[in-house]
Short mmCIF file of C-alpha atoms and ligand atoms in Angstrom, two decimals:
data_model
loop_
_atom_site.label_atom_id
_atom_site.label_comp_id
_atom_site.label_asym_id
_atom_site.label_seq_id
_atom_site.Cartn_x
_atom_site.Cartn_y
_atom_site.Cartn_z
CA MET A 1 59.16 168.36 134.58
CA SER A 2 62.77 167.04 135.56
CA TRP A 3 63.79 169.32 138.05
CA ILE A 4 68.13 170.02 138.15
CA ASN A 5 69.81 169.69 141.69
CA GLU A 6 70.96 173.26 141.49
CA ASN A 7 73.33 172.74 144.48
CA PHE A 8 75.58 171.66 141.14
CA LEU A 9 75.52 175.16 139.76
CA LYS A 10 77.22 176.56 142.92
CA LEU A 11 80.39 174.30 141.61
CA GLN A 12 83.29 176.80 139.92
CA GLU A 13 83.92 175.31 136.93
CA SER A 14 87.84 173.39 137.48
CA TYR A 15 89.80 174.55 133.94
CA LEU A 16 93.43 173.79 136.38
CA PHE A 17 94.22 170.87 134.27
CA SER A 18 92.75 171.82 131.05
CA THR A 19 94.26 175.34 131.14
CA ILE A 20 98.09 173.49 131.75
CA ALA A 21 97.67 171.40 128.73
CA LYS A 22 96.52 174.08 126.03
CA LYS A 23 99.64 176.15 127.76
CA VAL A 24 101.85 173.56 127.03
CA GLU A 25 100.39 172.69 123.91
CA ARG A 26 100.92 175.95 122.79
CA PHE A 27 104.23 176.48 124.23
CA THR A 28 105.37 172.44 122.32
CA LYS A 29 104.05 174.06 119.35
CA GLU A 30 105.30 177.61 119.35
CA HIS A 31 109.12 175.70 120.85
CA PRO A 32 109.21 172.48 118.70
CA ASP A 33 113.36 171.92 119.71
CA GLN A 34 112.74 172.20 123.36
CA LYS A 35 111.83 169.29 125.70
CA VAL A 36 109.12 170.27 128.10
CA ILE A 37 109.44 168.02 131.87
CA LYS A 38 105.93 167.27 133.03
CA LEU A 39 106.11 167.67 136.52
CA GLY A 40 102.66 168.70 137.51
CA ILE A 41 100.98 165.16 136.76
CA GLY A 42 99.08 163.26 140.16
CA ASP A 43 99.45 160.24 138.17
CA VAL A 44 102.26 157.48 138.53
CA THR A 45 104.82 156.36 135.51
CA LYS A 46 106.02 152.85 137.05
CA PRO A 47 104.49 149.72 135.58
CA ILE A 48 102.98 147.23 138.07
CA VAL A 49 104.69 145.16 140.27
CA PRO A 50 104.98 141.13 138.78
CA ALA A 51 103.62 140.05 141.77
CA CYS A 52 100.34 141.67 140.96
CA VAL A 53 100.74 140.88 137.39
CA GLU A 54 101.13 137.18 138.68
CA ALA A 55 97.99 137.48 140.30
CA MET A 56 95.91 139.07 137.82
CA HIS A 57 97.14 136.41 135.13
CA LYS A 58 96.52 133.57 137.96
CA ALA A 59 93.03 134.91 138.81
CA VAL A 60 91.94 135.43 134.87
CA GLU A 61 93.07 131.77 134.36
CA GLU A 62 90.52 130.67 137.48
CA VAL A 63 87.88 132.80 136.38
CA GLY A 64 87.86 130.66 133.03
CA THR A 65 87.34 127.11 134.85
CA LYS A 66 84.17 125.63 135.55
CA GLU A 67 85.38 125.61 139.25
CA GLY A 68 86.73 128.45 139.62
CA PHE A 69 84.54 131.20 138.01
CA ARG A 70 83.52 134.04 139.79
CA GLY A 71 80.62 136.43 139.34
CA TYR A 72 78.85 139.22 141.29
CA GLY A 73 81.63 138.92 144.79
CA PRO A 74 80.72 140.38 147.54
CA GLU A 75 79.52 144.27 147.91
CA GLN A 76 82.28 144.61 150.58
CA GLY A 77 85.33 142.81 149.10
CA TYR A 78 86.05 139.05 149.30
CA GLY A 79 87.34 137.63 153.03
CA PHE A 80 91.35 136.97 151.58
CA LEU A 81 91.81 140.79 150.76
CA ARG A 82 89.41 142.28 154.05
CA LYS A 83 91.68 140.78 155.83
CA ALA A 84 94.87 141.39 154.76
CA ILE A 85 94.12 144.88 155.28
CA VAL A 86 93.44 143.88 158.91
CA GLU A 87 96.51 141.69 158.93
CA ASN A 88 99.24 144.26 157.26
CA ASP A 89 97.55 147.78 157.10
CA TYR A 90 95.98 147.86 160.96
CA LYS A 91 97.67 144.44 163.38
CA ALA A 92 100.81 144.75 162.19
CA ARG A 93 100.79 148.81 163.36
CA GLY A 94 99.14 147.44 166.51
CA ILE A 95 95.34 148.11 165.40
CA GLU A 96 92.54 146.55 165.76
CA ILE A 97 90.32 146.14 162.89
CA GLU A 98 87.99 144.06 162.31
CA GLU A 99 87.29 142.73 158.38
CA GLU A 100 83.24 144.09 158.60
CA GLU A 101 84.88 147.61 158.78
CA VAL A 102 86.80 147.38 155.61
CA PHE A 103 84.90 148.10 152.76
CA ILE A 104 86.66 147.23 149.52
CA SER A 105 85.86 149.54 146.71
CA ASP A 106 87.33 150.73 143.20
CA GLY A 107 88.78 154.24 144.68
CA ALA A 108 89.78 156.70 146.66
CA LYS A 109 88.03 159.43 144.42
CA CYS A 110 84.49 157.57 144.60
CA ASP A 111 84.50 156.80 148.41
CA CYS A 112 85.46 159.96 149.07
CA GLY A 113 82.34 161.05 146.91
CA ASN A 114 80.14 158.55 148.10
CA ILE A 115 80.54 158.86 152.22
CA VAL A 116 78.18 162.05 151.73
CA ASP A 117 75.15 159.90 151.14
CA ILE A 118 75.16 159.11 154.81
CA PHE A 119 75.46 162.41 156.04
CA ALA A 120 72.85 164.99 156.25
CA PRO A 121 72.85 167.99 154.46
CA ASN A 122 73.06 170.71 157.09
CA ASN A 123 75.78 168.81 158.48
CA LYS A 124 78.07 172.34 158.47
CA VAL A 125 81.36 170.45 157.07
CA ALA A 126 85.37 172.30 157.31
CA ILE A 127 87.70 171.61 154.75
CA THR A 128 91.50 172.14 154.24
CA ASP A 129 92.31 175.33 152.06
CA PRO A 130 93.95 173.92 149.24
CA VAL A 131 92.71 171.47 148.78
CA TYR A 132 91.98 168.01 146.89
CA PRO A 133 89.46 169.13 145.08
CA VAL A 134 86.95 165.89 145.54
CA TYR A 135 85.41 166.86 149.27
CA LEU A 136 84.77 170.39 148.47
CA ASP A 137 82.71 169.42 145.34
CA THR A 138 80.88 167.12 146.14
CA ASN A 139 79.67 169.14 149.54
CA ILE A 140 78.53 171.84 147.72
CA MET A 141 76.98 169.44 145.10
CA SER A 142 75.01 168.18 148.22
CA GLY A 143 74.24 171.48 149.59
CA ARG A 144 76.24 171.54 152.60
CA GLU A 145 77.89 174.74 154.52
CA ILE A 146 81.23 174.97 154.28
CA MET A 147 83.59 176.22 156.56
CA TYR A 148 87.48 176.73 155.33
CA LEU A 149 90.45 175.79 157.53
CA PRO A 150 93.36 177.55 155.74
CA VAL A 151 97.09 175.75 155.66
CA THR A 152 99.51 177.85 154.79
CA ALA A 153 103.35 178.52 156.10
CA GLU A 154 102.10 180.84 158.08
CA ASN A 155 100.28 178.01 160.40
CA ASN A 156 103.02 175.18 159.29
CA PHE A 157 100.16 173.42 157.00
CA VAL A 158 98.84 172.78 160.53
CA PRO A 159 94.69 173.73 160.45
CA ALA A 160 93.99 175.37 163.34
CA LEU A 161 90.67 173.92 165.62
CA PRO A 162 87.34 175.87 164.02
CA LYS A 163 85.95 178.06 166.53
CA GLU A 164 82.46 176.99 165.58
CA LYS A 165 81.01 174.01 166.05
CA VAL A 166 81.25 171.70 162.89
CA ASP A 167 79.78 169.06 162.08
CA MET A 168 82.10 166.96 159.53
CA ILE A 169 85.78 167.27 158.96
CA TYR A 170 87.60 166.36 155.99
CA LEU A 171 91.79 165.96 156.76
CA CYS A 172 94.24 164.08 154.78
CA PHE A 173 97.44 163.27 155.08
CA PRO A 174 100.09 163.43 153.95
CA ASN A 175 98.87 166.33 151.76
CA ASN A 176 97.90 166.45 148.29
CA PRO A 177 99.20 169.17 147.21
CA THR A 178 101.54 169.92 149.54
CA GLY A 179 103.06 167.21 150.83
CA THR A 180 103.11 168.26 154.76
CA VAL A 181 102.23 165.46 157.32
CA LEU A 182 100.54 165.84 160.67
CA SER A 183 101.94 164.43 163.84
CA LYS A 184 100.50 162.33 166.29
CA GLU A 185 99.96 165.10 168.84
CA GLU A 186 98.40 166.99 166.18
CA LEU A 187 96.36 164.84 164.87
CA LYS A 188 94.96 163.44 168.38
CA LYS A 189 93.70 167.43 168.57
CA TRP A 190 91.16 167.13 166.02
CA VAL A 191 90.33 163.81 166.98
CA ASP A 192 90.04 165.11 170.63
CA TYR A 193 87.67 167.63 169.17
CA ALA A 194 85.41 165.37 167.02
CA LYS A 195 84.87 163.48 169.93
CA GLU A 196 83.70 166.89 172.49
CA ASN A 197 81.34 168.12 169.32
CA GLN A 198 79.96 164.51 168.17
CA SER A 199 81.81 165.92 164.80
CA ILE A 200 82.99 162.75 162.03
CA ILE A 201 86.45 163.18 160.52
CA LEU A 202 86.67 162.06 156.94
CA TYR A 203 90.94 160.87 156.89
CA ASP A 204 92.03 160.53 153.91
CA SER A 205 95.27 159.10 154.02
CA ALA A 206 96.17 158.07 150.55
CA TYR A 207 99.61 158.65 150.73
CA GLU A 208 100.37 156.55 153.85
CA ALA A 209 103.02 154.68 152.23
CA PHE A 210 105.27 157.39 150.91
CA ILE A 211 105.93 158.55 154.95
CA THR A 212 109.22 158.14 155.85
CA GLU A 213 109.45 159.45 159.36
CA ARG A 214 109.08 157.05 162.69
CA GLU A 215 106.84 159.16 164.57
CA ILE A 216 104.20 160.00 161.80
CA PRO A 217 100.92 158.37 161.91
CA HIS A 218 99.69 156.14 158.94
CA SER A 219 96.55 155.62 160.19
CA ILE A 220 94.27 158.44 162.45
CA TYR A 221 93.43 154.86 164.72
CA GLU A 222 96.94 155.81 165.85
CA ILE A 223 95.37 157.94 167.40
CA GLU A 224 93.48 156.66 171.16
CA GLY A 225 89.92 157.36 170.64
CA ALA A 226 89.49 157.59 166.72
CA LYS A 227 87.57 154.46 165.94
CA GLU A 228 84.40 156.34 167.80
CA VAL A 229 85.26 159.60 165.68
CA ALA A 230 86.52 158.55 161.72
CA ILE A 231 86.64 157.46 158.58
CA GLU A 232 89.70 156.19 156.96
CA PHE A 233 90.19 156.26 153.35
CA ARG A 234 93.25 154.43 151.64
CA SER A 235 94.38 153.64 148.03
CA TYR A 236 96.27 151.57 145.79
CA SER A 237 96.50 154.37 143.04
CA LYS A 238 99.93 155.64 144.86
CA THR A 239 100.92 152.58 146.86
CA ALA A 240 101.13 150.47 144.17
CA GLY A 241 100.66 151.84 140.72
CA PHE A 242 96.75 151.16 140.90
CA THR A 243 95.43 154.22 139.54
CA GLY A 244 94.32 152.31 136.16
CA ILE A 245 93.93 149.14 137.75
CA ARG A 246 91.00 150.37 141.02
CA CYS A 247 91.16 149.60 143.80
CA ALA A 248 90.57 151.14 147.38
CA TYR A 249 89.12 150.61 150.57
CA VAL A 250 87.28 152.41 153.33
CA VAL A 251 87.38 151.79 157.13
CA VAL A 252 83.72 152.89 158.76
CA PRO A 253 84.57 151.53 162.71
CA LYS A 254 81.31 149.82 164.32
CA ALA A 255 82.06 152.22 166.66
CA LEU A 256 81.23 154.87 164.62
CA LYS A 257 77.90 156.75 165.35
CA GLY A 258 75.66 159.40 163.87
CA TYR A 259 72.52 161.02 164.85
CA THR A 260 69.14 161.65 163.99
CA LYS A 261 66.67 164.59 164.37
CA THR A 262 65.71 163.29 167.64
CA GLY A 263 69.31 162.66 168.88
CA LYS A 264 69.34 158.73 168.58
CA LYS A 265 72.54 156.75 167.57
CA VAL A 266 73.04 155.04 164.44
CA SER A 267 75.92 152.90 163.44
CA LEU A 268 77.52 154.41 160.51
CA ASN A 269 78.23 151.12 159.99
CA GLN A 270 75.42 149.58 159.01
CA LEU A 271 74.21 153.23 157.04
CA TRP A 272 77.82 152.74 154.84
CA ASN A 273 77.04 148.68 154.05
CA ARG A 274 73.67 149.74 153.85
CA ARG A 275 74.48 152.00 150.69
CA THR A 276 77.17 149.70 149.16
CA CYS A 277 75.32 147.28 148.95
CA THR A 278 72.26 148.98 147.18
CA LYS A 279 74.86 151.26 145.01
CA PHE A 280 77.18 148.90 144.73
CA ASN A 281 78.16 145.64 142.98
CA GLY A 282 82.10 145.70 144.22
CA VAL A 283 85.42 145.65 142.63
CA SER A 284 86.05 142.56 140.50
CA TYR A 285 87.85 140.03 141.46
CA ILE A 286 90.97 139.47 139.65
CA VAL A 287 91.71 143.27 140.76
CA GLN A 288 90.85 142.22 144.40
CA ARG A 289 93.47 139.31 144.09
CA ALA A 290 95.94 141.87 142.44
CA ALA A 291 95.37 144.56 145.32
CA GLU A 292 95.78 140.83 148.05
CA ALA A 293 99.57 140.18 146.16
CA ILE A 294 100.53 143.72 147.48
CA TYR A 295 100.34 142.16 151.10
CA THR A 296 102.58 139.36 149.82
CA LYS A 297 106.88 139.20 150.75
CA GLU A 298 107.28 139.82 147.42
CA GLY A 299 104.82 142.67 146.74
CA LYS A 300 105.83 144.12 149.28
CA LYS A 301 109.32 144.31 148.36
CA GLN A 302 108.49 145.80 145.10
CA ILE A 303 106.34 147.90 145.69
CA GLN A 304 108.54 149.88 148.38
CA GLU A 305 111.02 149.90 145.29
CA SER A 306 108.90 152.15 143.67
CA ILE A 307 107.73 154.07 146.83
CA LYS A 308 111.30 154.43 147.56
CA ALA A 309 112.28 155.71 143.76
CA TYR A 310 109.73 157.93 143.56
CA LEU A 311 111.03 159.41 147.57
CA GLU A 312 114.42 159.58 146.13
CA ASN A 313 112.86 162.01 142.78
CA ALA A 314 111.27 164.02 145.74
CA LYS A 315 113.94 164.34 147.72
CA ILE A 316 116.12 165.50 144.39
CA MET A 317 113.75 168.44 143.46
CA LYS A 318 113.51 169.46 147.19
CA ASP A 319 117.06 169.48 147.67
CA GLY A 320 118.26 170.98 143.90
CA LEU A 321 114.51 173.46 144.80
CA GLU A 322 116.45 174.34 147.93
CA GLU A 323 119.51 174.76 146.38
CA ALA A 324 118.24 176.90 144.02
CA GLY A 325 117.29 179.39 146.40
CA PHE A 326 113.23 178.95 146.70
CA THR A 327 111.51 177.62 149.98
CA VAL A 328 109.93 174.38 149.39
CA TYR A 329 107.91 172.30 151.53
CA GLY A 330 106.94 168.97 151.63
CA GLY A 331 108.63 165.79 149.53
CA VAL A 332 110.33 164.34 152.72
CA ASN A 333 107.26 161.72 153.88
CA SER A 334 104.74 162.63 150.09
CA PRO A 335 105.24 162.55 146.19
CA TYR A 336 104.42 166.14 146.32
CA VAL A 337 106.82 169.22 146.51
CA TRP A 338 105.26 172.69 147.24
CA LEU A 339 107.12 175.67 146.80
CA LYS A 340 106.80 179.21 147.51
CA VAL A 341 106.64 181.36 144.42
CA PRO A 342 109.06 183.93 144.71
CA ASN A 343 108.82 187.70 144.10
CA GLY A 344 104.93 187.53 144.82
CA MET A 345 103.74 186.14 141.55
CA SER A 346 101.24 184.68 141.42
CA SER A 347 101.02 180.98 141.10
CA TRP A 348 100.12 180.97 137.10
CA GLU A 349 102.53 184.38 136.43
CA PHE A 350 104.88 181.62 137.66
CA PHE A 351 103.63 178.68 135.65
CA ASP A 352 104.27 180.73 133.17
CA GLN A 353 107.64 182.13 133.81
CA PHE A 354 108.61 178.18 134.63
CA LEU A 355 107.81 177.06 131.00
CA GLU A 356 109.30 179.57 129.42
CA GLU A 357 112.12 179.76 131.25
CA VAL A 358 113.17 176.40 132.22
CA ASN A 359 110.37 173.85 129.94
CA ILE A 360 109.01 172.37 133.28
CA VAL A 361 105.35 171.99 133.66
CA GLY A 362 103.95 172.23 137.61
CA THR A 363 100.73 172.87 138.65
CA PRO A 364 99.64 176.50 140.12
CA GLY A 365 98.38 176.12 143.97
CA SER A 366 95.45 178.25 143.10
CA GLY A 367 94.15 175.59 141.14
CA PHE A 368 93.36 173.80 145.11
CA GLY A 369 92.10 177.09 146.66
CA LYS A 370 92.66 179.97 147.61
CA GLN A 371 94.91 179.76 150.22
CA GLY A 372 97.07 177.46 147.15
CA GLU A 373 97.73 181.35 145.79
CA GLY A 374 101.55 181.92 145.76
CA TYR A 375 102.22 178.08 145.74
CA PHE A 376 103.29 175.72 142.78
CA ARG A 377 102.89 171.55 143.27
CA LEU A 378 105.64 169.76 141.66
CA THR A 379 105.16 165.72 141.99
CA ALA A 380 107.49 163.13 142.03
CA PHE A 381 106.24 160.48 139.81
CA ALA A 382 108.42 161.86 136.52
CA THR A 383 111.72 159.80 135.29
CA LYS A 384 114.10 160.39 137.61
CA GLU A 385 117.06 161.35 134.71
CA ASN A 386 114.19 163.94 133.77
CA THR A 387 113.64 165.04 137.89
CA ILE A 388 117.38 165.49 137.64
CA GLU A 389 117.43 167.09 134.26
CA ALA A 390 114.50 169.39 135.77
CA MET A 391 116.73 170.26 138.72
CA LYS A 392 119.64 170.97 136.70
CA ARG A 393 117.84 173.70 134.46
CA ILE A 394 116.44 175.78 137.27
CA LYS A 395 120.02 175.18 139.04
CA SER A 396 121.71 176.96 136.49
CA LYS A 397 118.60 179.85 135.76
CA LYS A 398 118.34 180.54 139.42
CA ALA A 399 119.54 184.48 138.77
CA ASN A 400 116.31 184.86 136.88
CA TRP A 401 113.96 184.68 139.73
CA LYS A 402 116.06 186.87 142.15
CA LEU A 403 116.08 184.16 145.02
N1 LIG B 1 92.87 160.59 147.73
C1 LIG B 1 93.76 162.16 147.41
C2 LIG B 1 94.19 162.88 148.41
C3 LIG B 1 94.17 161.71 146.15
O1 LIG B 1 94.98 162.83 145.73
C4 LIG B 1 93.84 160.91 145.19
C5 LIG B 1 94.06 160.78 143.86
O2 LIG B 1 95.14 161.58 143.59
C6 LIG B 1 92.61 160.19 145.91
C7 LIG B 1 92.64 160.89 146.82
C8 LIG B 1 92.51 159.28 144.63
O3 LIG B 1 92.55 157.90 144.62
P1 LIG B 1 91.44 156.74 143.99
O4 LIG B 1 92.56 157.23 142.54
O5 LIG B 1 92.09 155.69 144.44
O6 LIG B 1 90.92 157.02 143.67
#
């Protein structure tokens, strides 16, 4: 008999994106003459920048030679990329991270999902609501108790510290789906809470490259003492268009400790290293060379241009929606705009109306958690032309929403 992990049966079916696809397909069939603009996707649309393409070509040529051939690489990632990360993402911001604290992976999604391996199932986990679903589902799969931290307009999208003790805390800023950020002062409160309660913060900063306001922290390690309480996830997916290429990294500081049942302290860096060596054989050499190229002068300039273009789209959306009378959050330090659904409509009712009346696809906020009900997410990853066109349509029909 093979017994299953029954925790999987506790997962809610996720119909969000398939329901959206079906609704859009039906609409397109019924209205073949209408141009539907998709502002729902969370995937980038700009091609890989030339610096990365060149680096990949070079690496391909290299592995095709006797001298340059590479087989299995280090499970934790090649030294050249770990060094580039330490220098550029941390040292340049005044943060000391050691190369051995950086683990290269094939995605922040896998990292966020896999990290739970090194934590006991009896840890109590705090997760913001609405949320990027990976944190929630992976903890349900391993049977942990979840506490939800609402992030809504009522608390200005700043999660309140839990009244009771929690052991693991997921924070994601700039946030997906709300597009909002946390100030250094707010983030410090969480670091202090984690220190006081011997909790671990799992900090997802996959969107840090979109931060435009100077005072907003890019890394949790900008907060003093955070290396003792936080693991940080980063990704090249949105930063450099690597959603298909696949490369990310996680920082597990050596100062970070977990506890055995008997209260003995254990290095989480060592546990994560052990897990990585056992279950992972590293990211391909070619991809890691592409990631390294992001940190060259040319690479930095080129990816900045793409990010700038997405942020311009976000601004076009934010301004356009506000002009039309909507209440809008995010979109300043993020490619996501989170709008308040008007007139007490549900997120799905609004989805249908938006598709019907302005032929625009967004994502119903309720798909990201209970507290997302009454909100709607739009993304800045479409073309500028389509973004402008979408706002024109919304403004021309603004009377429809009685704003
Ligand atoms: N974290 C957040 C908050 C995300 O929104 C995403 C992707 O949408 C990821 C992580 C996943 O990143 P990756 O493509 O590196 O797996």
